[in-house]
């Protein structure tokens, strides 16, 4: 086994997904009931266009 293997994550996409997952878990833990689709969209930062399509509301 390599002794100097760097195991830190350097993948920006993976880190962003982990952050979204953590935000979702926090919202679910704080809720007293199952979240609605609209509430999930709000947590994830997406909006519906009224025709059922969703798009990001914020891009970092």
mmCIF file of C-alpha atoms in Angstrom:
data_model
loop_
_atom_site.group_PDB
_atom_site.id
_atom_site.type_symbol
_atom_site.label_atom_id
_atom_site.label_comp_id
_atom_site.label_asym_id
_atom_site.label_seq_id
_atom_site.Cartn_x
_atom_site.Cartn_y
_atom_site.Cartn_z
ATOM 1 C CA UNK A 1 0.000 0.000 0.000
ATOM 2 C CA UNK A 2 1.230 3.486 -0.815
ATOM 3 C CA UNK A 3 2.273 5.409 2.272
ATOM 4 C CA UNK A 4 1.970 8.885 0.741
ATOM 5 C CA UNK A 5 -1.490 8.497 -0.816
ATOM 6 C CA UNK A 6 -3.519 11.726 -0.457
ATOM 7 C CA UNK A 7 -7.081 10.726 0.515
ATOM 8 C CA UNK A 8 -8.510 14.254 0.668
ATOM 9 C CA UNK A 9 -11.343 15.013 -1.732
ATOM 10 C CA UNK A 10 -10.510 17.519 -4.451
ATOM 11 C CA UNK A 11 -13.600 17.044 -6.612
ATOM 12 C CA UNK A 12 -15.679 20.265 -6.516
ATOM 13 C CA UNK A 13 -18.807 18.514 -7.854
ATOM 14 C CA UNK A 14 -18.619 15.823 -5.173
ATOM 15 C CA UNK A 15 -18.161 18.445 -2.455
ATOM 16 C CA UNK A 16 -21.176 20.398 -3.757
ATOM 17 C CA UNK A 17 -23.306 17.226 -3.715
ATOM 18 C CA UNK A 18 -22.213 16.474 -0.159
ATOM 19 C CA UNK A 19 -23.195 20.012 0.868
ATOM 20 C CA UNK A 20 -26.648 19.667 -0.737
ATOM 21 C CA UNK A 21 -27.137 16.309 0.962
ATOM 22 C CA UNK A 22 -26.221 17.822 4.336
ATOM 23 C CA UNK A 23 -28.662 20.708 3.796
ATOM 24 C CA UNK A 24 -31.394 18.227 2.885
ATOM 25 C CA UNK A 25 -30.724 16.115 5.976
ATOM 26 C CA UNK A 26 -30.852 19.232 8.160
ATOM 27 C CA UNK A 27 -34.194 20.277 6.683
ATOM 28 C CA UNK A 28 -35.676 16.821 7.142
ATOM 29 C CA UNK A 29 -34.419 16.625 10.730
ATOM 30 C CA UNK A 30 -35.981 20.006 11.552
ATOM 31 C CA UNK A 31 -39.338 19.174 9.959
ATOM 32 C CA UNK A 32 -42.174 17.717 12.006
ATOM 33 C CA UNK A 33 -43.679 16.054 8.926
ATOM 34 C CA UNK A 34 -42.547 14.902 5.481
ATOM 35 C CA UNK A 35 -41.379 17.788 3.309
ATOM 36 C CA UNK A 36 -43.445 18.814 0.307
ATOM 37 C CA UNK A 37 -41.927 18.943 -3.167
ATOM 38 C CA UNK A 38 -41.953 22.752 -2.945
ATOM 39 C CA UNK A 39 -40.055 22.658 0.361
ATOM 40 C CA UNK A 40 -37.499 20.222 -1.060
ATOM 41 C CA UNK A 41 -37.056 22.481 -4.098
ATOM 42 C CA UNK A 42 -36.472 25.441 -1.778
ATOM 43 C CA UNK A 43 -33.812 23.540 0.191
ATOM 44 C CA UNK A 44 -32.075 22.438 -3.008
ATOM 45 C CA UNK A 45 -32.280 25.878 -4.603
ATOM 46 C CA UNK A 46 -34.514 25.042 -7.560
ATOM 47 C CA UNK A 47 -37.788 26.537 -8.736
ATOM 48 C CA UNK A 48 -40.655 25.234 -10.816
ATOM 49 C CA UNK A 49 -41.664 27.090 -13.959
ATOM 50 C CA UNK A 50 -45.336 26.162 -13.570
ATOM 51 C CA UNK A 51 -45.161 23.535 -16.318
ATOM 52 C CA UNK A 52 -43.484 20.993 -14.058
ATOM 53 C CA UNK A 53 -39.942 21.837 -15.181
ATOM 54 C CA UNK A 54 -37.416 22.802 -12.533
ATOM 55 C CA UNK A 55 -34.314 24.958 -12.799
ATOM 56 C CA UNK A 56 -31.598 26.143 -10.460
ATOM 57 C CA UNK A 57 -32.270 29.474 -8.772
ATOM 58 C CA UNK A 58 -28.682 30.003 -7.714
ATOM 59 C CA UNK A 59 -25.333 29.036 -9.144
ATOM 60 C CA UNK A 60 -22.180 29.533 -7.096
#
